[in-house]
Amino acid sequence: MLHKLLSLAMGFPTLEKIQKTLKSYNEHAHHFMGAYSEENLVGIVGLHIHETHGIIKHIAILESYQKQGIGKALITEVIKHFQLITCEVETDEEGRGFYEKCGFTCSPFEGKYNTRYRGKWGKVVNNLSEYSLT
């Protein structure tokens, strides 16, 4: 099921591309988090973590489970679990609205083949004494 979900999250998936991506998640600072319905994996988010900054690389929810808040719950959970202060993503027009609903600010840029969007999310810091600053 992981292969199927990952293929939903990438453009032009091939078996080689999926295997290479899965191998990259075995590296330090790359993580997967899954969403389950009963015992079935129905959604994933994959990201790279550097200290309190996350970069979302992949997110996918099985079609029959979409539009139920699972994707937003996954993003909320990775932000909480990894104690992220900032997070970013690159997406297309189709994903832009989803990320904006999750609190990201999306800005367009010209990608290799079409318009893409950089999404940025940042935790509102009201009390800097909670964080160590270097």
Coordinates of C-alpha atoms in Angstrom, one line a residue:
M1 CA 0.0 0.0 0.0
L2 CA 2.9 2.3 0.7
H3 CA 4.0 2.0 -3.0
K4 CA 0.5 2.9 -4.1
L5 CA 0.2 5.9 -1.9
L6 CA 3.7 7.2 -2.8
S7 CA 2.8 6.8 -6.5
L8 CA -0.2 9.1 -5.9
A9 CA 2.1 11.7 -4.5
M10 CA 4.6 11.9 -7.4
G11 CA 4.4 13.0 -11.0
F12 CA 5.0 10.3 -13.5
P13 CA 5.7 7.5 -11.0
T14 CA 7.8 4.5 -12.1
L15 CA 8.8 1.5 -10.0
E16 CA 12.4 2.7 -10.2
K17 CA 11.4 6.3 -9.0
I18 CA 9.3 4.9 -6.2
Q19 CA 12.1 2.6 -5.0
K20 CA 14.6 5.4 -5.1
T21 CA 12.3 7.7 -3.1
L22 CA 11.7 5.0 -0.5
K23 CA 15.4 4.4 -0.2
S24 CA 15.9 8.2 0.4
Y25 CA 13.5 7.9 3.4
N26 CA 16.0 5.6 5.1
E27 CA 18.4 8.4 5.4
H28 CA 18.8 10.5 8.5
A29 CA 16.2 13.3 8.9
H30 CA 13.8 11.9 6.4
H31 CA 10.5 10.6 7.9
F32 CA 7.2 9.0 6.9
M33 CA 4.0 9.3 9.0
G34 CA 0.9 7.3 8.1
A35 CA -2.8 7.5 8.7
Y36 CA -4.7 4.4 9.3
S37 CA -8.4 3.4 9.1
E38 CA -8.7 0.3 11.3
E39 CA -5.5 -1.5 10.3
N40 CA -5.3 -0.2 6.7
L41 CA -2.8 2.5 5.6
V42 CA -4.9 5.2 3.9
G43 CA -2.6 8.2 3.9
I44 CA 1.0 9.2 4.2
V45 CA 3.1 12.3 4.5
G46 CA 6.9 12.2 3.9
L47 CA 9.1 15.0 5.0
H48 CA 12.7 16.1 5.7
I49 CA 13.4 17.6 9.1
H50 CA 16.2 19.9 10.0
E51 CA 15.9 20.9 13.7
T52 CA 12.6 22.8 13.9
H53 CA 12.1 23.2 10.1
G54 CA 10.2 20.7 7.9
I55 CA 10.0 20.3 4.2
I56 CA 7.1 18.2 3.0
K57 CA 8.2 16.0 0.1
H58 CA 5.1 13.8 -0.4
I59 CA 1.6 13.6 0.8
A60 CA -1.2 11.3 -0.4
I61 CA -4.5 10.0 0.7
L62 CA -6.3 7.1 -0.9
E63 CA -9.1 8.5 -3.1
S64 CA -11.9 6.9 -1.1
Y65 CA -10.6 8.7 2.0
Q66 CA -10.0 12.1 0.6
K67 CA -12.0 15.2 1.6
Q68 CA -12.4 13.8 5.2
G69 CA -9.6 15.9 6.9
I70 CA -7.0 13.1 6.9
G71 CA -4.4 15.2 5.0
K72 CA -4.8 18.2 7.3
A73 CA -4.6 15.9 10.3
L74 CA -1.4 14.4 9.0
I75 CA 0.2 17.8 8.6
T76 CA -1.0 18.9 12.0
E77 CA 0.4 15.8 13.6
V78 CA 3.9 16.1 12.0
I79 CA 4.1 19.7 13.1
K80 CA 3.2 18.7 16.6
H81 CA 5.3 15.5 16.7
F82 CA 8.5 17.1 15.4
Q83 CA 7.8 20.4 17.2
L84 CA 8.2 22.3 14.0
I85 CA 8.4 26.1 14.0
T86 CA 8.5 26.4 10.2
C87 CA 7.4 24.2 7.4
E88 CA 7.5 24.5 3.6
V89 CA 6.2 22.6 0.5
E90 CA 6.3 22.9 -3.2
T91 CA 3.0 22.1 -4.9
D92 CA 0.9 22.6 -8.1
E93 CA -2.3 24.5 -8.6
E94 CA -4.3 21.4 -7.5
G95 CA -2.6 21.2 -4.1
R96 CA -2.4 24.9 -3.5
G97 CA -5.9 25.2 -1.9
F98 CA -5.3 22.2 0.3
Y99 CA -2.1 23.8 1.8
E100 CA -3.8 27.2 2.2
K101 CA -6.5 25.5 4.2
C102 CA -3.7 24.0 6.4
G103 CA -2.4 27.5 7.1
F104 CA 0.3 27.8 4.5
T105 CA 0.9 30.9 2.5
C106 CA 1.5 30.0 -1.2
S107 CA 3.4 32.0 -3.7
P108 CA 3.7 31.2 -7.4
F109 CA 6.9 30.7 -9.3
E110 CA 7.7 29.3 -12.7
G111 CA 8.7 25.7 -12.6
K112 CA 10.3 23.6 -15.2
Y113 CA 7.0 22.9 -17.0
N114 CA 4.4 25.1 -15.5
T115 CA 3.5 27.4 -12.6
R116 CA 4.3 25.9 -9.2
Y117 CA 3.7 27.2 -5.7
R118 CA 5.9 27.5 -2.6
G119 CA 4.0 27.1 0.5
K120 CA 5.3 28.4 3.8
W121 CA 3.9 27.8 7.3
G122 CA 5.3 29.4 10.4
K123 CA 4.3 29.0 14.1
V124 CA 3.3 32.3 15.7
V125 CA 5.7 32.9 18.4
N126 CA 4.2 35.0 21.3
N127 CA 6.9 34.3 23.9
L128 CA 10.4 34.0 22.6
S129 CA 11.6 32.9 26.0
E130 CA 10.1 29.4 25.2
Y131 CA 12.7 28.9 22.5
S132 CA 16.5 28.9 22.5
L133 CA 17.9 31.4 20.1
T134 CA 21.3 31.0 18.5

